[in-house]
XYZ file of C-alpha atoms in Angstrom:
309
model
C 187.200 127.657 127.935
C 188.686 124.487 129.448
C 189.089 121.248 127.525
C 186.451 119.431 129.579
C 183.748 121.878 128.510
C 184.876 121.769 124.879
C 184.718 117.968 124.972
C 181.227 118.129 126.476
C 180.053 120.503 123.737
C 181.500 118.266 121.003
C 179.816 115.223 122.538
C 176.468 117.019 122.640
C 176.881 118.172 119.032
C 177.447 114.552 118.010
C 174.360 113.496 119.984
C 172.348 116.245 118.274
C 173.300 114.955 114.817
C 172.631 111.326 115.777
C 169.231 112.014 117.312
C 168.308 114.374 114.481
C 168.920 111.545 112.009
C 167.165 109.082 114.330
C 163.688 110.554 113.736
C 163.564 109.704 110.007
C 165.272 106.353 110.689
C 162.602 105.424 113.250
C 159.799 106.407 110.881
C 161.363 104.491 108.001
C 162.018 101.337 110.044
C 158.522 101.313 111.568
C 157.309 100.408 108.097
C 158.687 96.904 108.719
C 158.474 96.482 112.487
C 155.557 97.217 114.852
C 156.693 99.541 117.678
C 156.944 96.923 120.430
C 158.866 94.436 118.277
C 161.109 97.268 117.070
C 161.809 98.291 120.680
C 162.420 94.735 121.893
C 164.745 94.012 118.960
C 166.627 97.252 119.555
C 166.950 96.674 123.299
C 168.038 93.068 122.698
C 170.940 94.258 120.537
C 171.862 96.922 123.096
C 171.632 94.337 125.890
C 174.091 92.019 124.145
C 176.507 94.931 123.775
C 175.959 95.882 127.418
C 176.604 92.336 128.625
C 179.852 92.117 126.648
C 181.075 95.541 127.782
C 180.168 95.102 131.439
C 181.624 91.589 131.449
C 184.941 92.450 129.815
C 185.748 95.898 131.214
C 186.425 97.274 134.652
C 183.328 99.454 134.763
C 182.315 99.735 138.407
C 178.735 98.689 139.027
C 176.882 100.705 141.690
C 175.967 98.704 144.779
C 174.480 101.299 147.121
C 170.692 100.738 147.454
C 169.907 104.357 146.582
C 172.013 104.126 143.420
C 170.399 100.840 142.406
C 166.916 102.300 142.874
C 167.904 105.467 141.004
C 169.294 103.472 138.073
C 166.142 101.359 137.900
C 163.904 104.443 137.893
C 166.097 106.163 135.297
C 165.979 103.070 133.083
C 162.207 102.743 133.252
C 161.598 106.449 132.610
C 164.299 107.017 129.991
C 164.187 103.741 128.082
C 160.978 101.793 128.618
C 158.431 104.606 128.924
C 160.007 107.550 127.064
C 161.214 105.531 124.069
C 158.017 103.485 124.055
C 155.888 106.624 123.815
C 158.262 108.090 121.219
C 158.109 105.051 118.936
C 154.321 104.769 119.142
C 154.132 108.502 118.462
C 156.386 108.317 115.407
C 154.262 105.462 114.073
C 151.335 107.889 113.777
C 152.974 111.249 113.043
C 155.610 112.435 110.571
C 159.277 112.280 111.500
C 159.707 116.028 110.972
C 156.809 117.011 113.253
C 157.903 114.448 115.829
C 161.470 115.758 115.817
C 160.362 119.389 116.205
C 158.128 118.489 119.152
C 160.898 116.393 120.720
C 163.300 119.333 120.368
C 161.266 121.246 122.968
C 162.666 118.825 125.546
C 165.065 121.301 127.228
C 162.273 123.807 127.910
C 160.142 120.989 129.294
C 163.111 119.969 131.443
C 163.322 123.504 132.860
C 159.582 123.460 133.573
C 159.788 120.043 135.238
C 162.726 121.248 137.336
C 160.713 124.240 138.486
C 157.713 122.098 139.376
C 159.447 119.112 140.983
C 162.726 120.531 142.275
C 161.642 124.137 142.903
C 164.410 125.378 140.612
C 164.354 129.112 139.893
C 162.909 130.156 136.542
C 163.310 133.807 135.537
C 160.351 135.828 134.219
C 161.917 135.897 130.748
C 162.335 132.118 130.800
C 158.679 131.798 131.791
C 157.688 133.901 128.791
C 159.929 131.820 126.545
C 158.437 128.576 127.818
C 154.905 129.972 127.436
C 155.513 131.057 123.834
C 157.163 127.740 122.958
C 154.243 125.902 124.569
C 151.783 127.795 122.354
C 153.858 126.835 119.318
C 153.956 123.210 120.441
C 150.176 123.128 120.870
C 149.749 124.551 117.360
C 152.187 121.982 115.964
C 150.403 119.126 117.732
C 146.997 120.313 116.489
C 148.239 121.133 112.966
C 146.575 118.050 111.384
C 143.171 119.431 112.383
C 143.723 122.382 110.027
C 145.230 120.520 107.054
C 142.100 118.914 105.552
C 143.567 115.430 105.334
C 147.017 116.533 104.184
C 148.494 114.604 107.110
C 147.810 110.961 108.097
C 144.862 110.158 110.348
C 145.881 109.697 113.966
C 148.622 112.305 113.666
C 147.280 114.364 116.591
C 147.455 111.290 118.829
C 150.969 110.620 117.582
C 151.985 114.187 118.394
C 150.534 113.869 121.897
C 152.478 110.643 122.458
C 155.699 112.373 121.395
C 155.164 115.301 123.772
C 154.352 112.804 126.544
C 157.695 111.103 125.864
C 159.395 114.502 126.183
C 157.914 115.042 129.656
C 158.954 111.568 130.805
C 162.462 112.004 129.407
C 162.776 115.346 131.225
C 162.405 113.488 134.517
C 165.045 110.973 133.430
C 167.510 113.768 132.598
C 167.444 114.960 136.199
C 167.819 111.396 137.454
C 170.817 110.892 135.146
C 172.446 114.099 136.354
C 172.078 113.085 140.002
C 173.409 109.585 139.310
C 176.483 110.479 137.232
C 177.473 113.246 139.647
C 177.318 110.686 142.409
C 178.757 107.185 142.282
C 177.451 105.959 138.909
C 179.774 105.909 135.854
C 177.995 107.214 132.704
C 178.877 104.078 130.712
C 177.471 101.801 133.412
C 174.264 103.841 133.558
C 173.789 103.555 129.793
C 174.431 99.827 129.546
C 172.389 98.885 132.607
C 169.476 101.040 131.426
C 169.195 99.095 128.168
C 169.356 95.776 130.002
C 166.504 96.910 132.248
C 164.715 98.333 129.211
C 164.790 94.955 127.492
C 163.632 93.093 130.608
C 160.712 95.490 131.143
C 159.604 95.689 127.499
C 159.817 91.923 126.808
C 156.638 91.018 128.772
C 154.685 93.697 126.876
C 155.863 92.323 123.541
C 154.955 88.756 124.468
C 151.548 89.917 125.690
C 150.746 91.596 122.360
C 152.527 89.312 119.866
C 153.010 85.555 119.741
C 156.603 84.253 119.638
C 155.907 82.978 116.114
C 154.772 86.437 114.963
C 157.873 88.037 116.469
C 160.246 85.600 114.770
C 158.461 85.831 111.408
C 158.454 89.636 111.514
C 162.192 89.748 112.171
C 163.067 87.053 109.618
C 160.948 88.565 106.844
C 162.147 92.138 107.359
C 164.366 93.499 104.550
C 168.053 94.275 105.218
C 167.483 98.041 105.374
C 164.969 97.542 108.207
C 167.534 95.570 110.203
C 170.069 98.321 109.482
C 167.633 100.840 110.982
C 167.263 98.778 114.157
C 171.013 98.346 114.534
C 171.586 102.063 113.975
C 169.066 102.849 116.702
C 170.565 100.234 119.038
C 174.258 101.010 118.630
C 174.598 104.596 117.395
C 171.418 106.270 118.657
C 171.346 104.055 121.731
C 174.619 102.959 123.298
C 176.842 105.650 121.756
C 174.486 108.651 122.031
C 173.266 107.944 125.573
C 176.827 107.397 126.816
C 177.927 110.697 125.272
C 174.944 112.564 126.737
C 175.457 111.129 130.211
C 179.151 112.042 130.127
C 178.392 115.567 128.915
C 175.802 116.403 131.586
C 178.313 115.375 134.224
C 180.498 118.312 133.140
C 178.055 121.095 132.222
C 174.654 122.341 133.322
C 171.544 120.858 131.743
C 170.489 124.316 130.559
C 173.769 124.679 128.634
C 173.069 121.472 126.743
C 169.742 122.841 125.495
C 170.988 124.570 122.355
C 172.257 121.281 120.915
C 168.812 119.703 121.229
C 167.300 122.613 119.319
C 169.580 121.754 116.369
C 168.031 118.306 115.858
C 165.305 119.442 113.401
C 168.059 120.876 111.163
C 169.529 117.399 110.698
C 166.106 115.734 110.432
C 164.535 118.087 107.872
C 166.586 117.098 104.769
C 166.023 113.377 105.405
C 162.320 113.818 106.186
C 161.674 115.835 103.028
C 163.969 114.157 100.495
C 164.169 110.582 101.813
C 160.700 110.039 103.288
C 158.886 112.488 101.011
C 157.109 114.252 103.867
C 155.421 117.601 103.294
C 155.475 120.845 105.250
C 152.110 122.446 106.037
C 151.370 126.075 106.915
C 150.169 125.280 110.483
C 153.351 123.269 111.064
C 155.525 126.164 109.871
C 153.614 128.603 112.089
C 153.987 126.328 115.100
C 157.698 125.778 114.445
C 158.315 129.537 114.150
C 156.494 130.228 117.427
C 158.486 127.458 119.138
C 161.715 128.980 117.794
C 160.697 132.406 119.135
C 160.081 130.975 122.595
C 163.372 129.083 122.556
C 165.278 132.157 121.350
C 163.763 134.352 124.068
C 164.640 131.882 126.806
C 168.157 131.102 125.576
C 169.063 134.706 124.660
C 168.367 135.863 128.209
C 170.413 132.995 129.622
C 173.269 133.936 127.292
C 173.373 137.473 128.714
C 173.107 136.097 132.238
C 176.220 133.937 131.719
C 178.125 136.627 129.837
C 177.695 135.147 126.370
C 175.076 134.593 123.719
C 174.447 130.901 123.094
C 172.435 131.139 119.899
């Protein structure tokens, strides 16, 4: 195995840990910041970093009209819409359920590729996606069967999270096309957060007065600010740059296994830090999802001469 692939795998492992931790951090920080203010604050921090980096380094900014349009679309899908849906979803659901649903992203990406790009999906992969979809539906609907054991509005939160997964799947393909063309991964990351801030700011101002925004930020405890800065710097700038660099080297399908690891990092924090509970329907849904993922990935492992589980 060459060093480029090893580096890509290590980068994706780091992203998996970061985004696994991010679920509980988002849930915890939403206790102090409404979703839109949280997002605007996060994007503002990332935008300052982006401005400094782009202004002091020799990162080449794309100038071709097709690249500019592609970057704008990627930014809106990946940052404004996908993260917006994710944050509103996590406000209503538990971090553990949200992370498990979000971990189905690679299978959704395969499905989106088949639908939009006519990519080939093997019969076994179809079965894997179908089984995982059944598990996802059960996980989303789990609150219906728990007799109030989960917060009201959890089903809506779960639906918002799965919607964010579908939107992000589109952005993954856009990112792959861009970074394999003329767009440096670092430039794509930094520009996307600048565009994210510019597109989310009007929504924040339409739903909150400037005075409310300032008071919310000023009155928030230090740990809430720490959560925002973690999401902006570590889960944002660092993780997105690593992911964009990794997908330039390896196939999207190869990166899937690292996404499936995210619930492993999220579970201890969700249970011990946030005090969340695990319900029987959730466990059943998670097991069915795992079966679908295993079926799909096991077949791909044989196809490429190795088992990637």
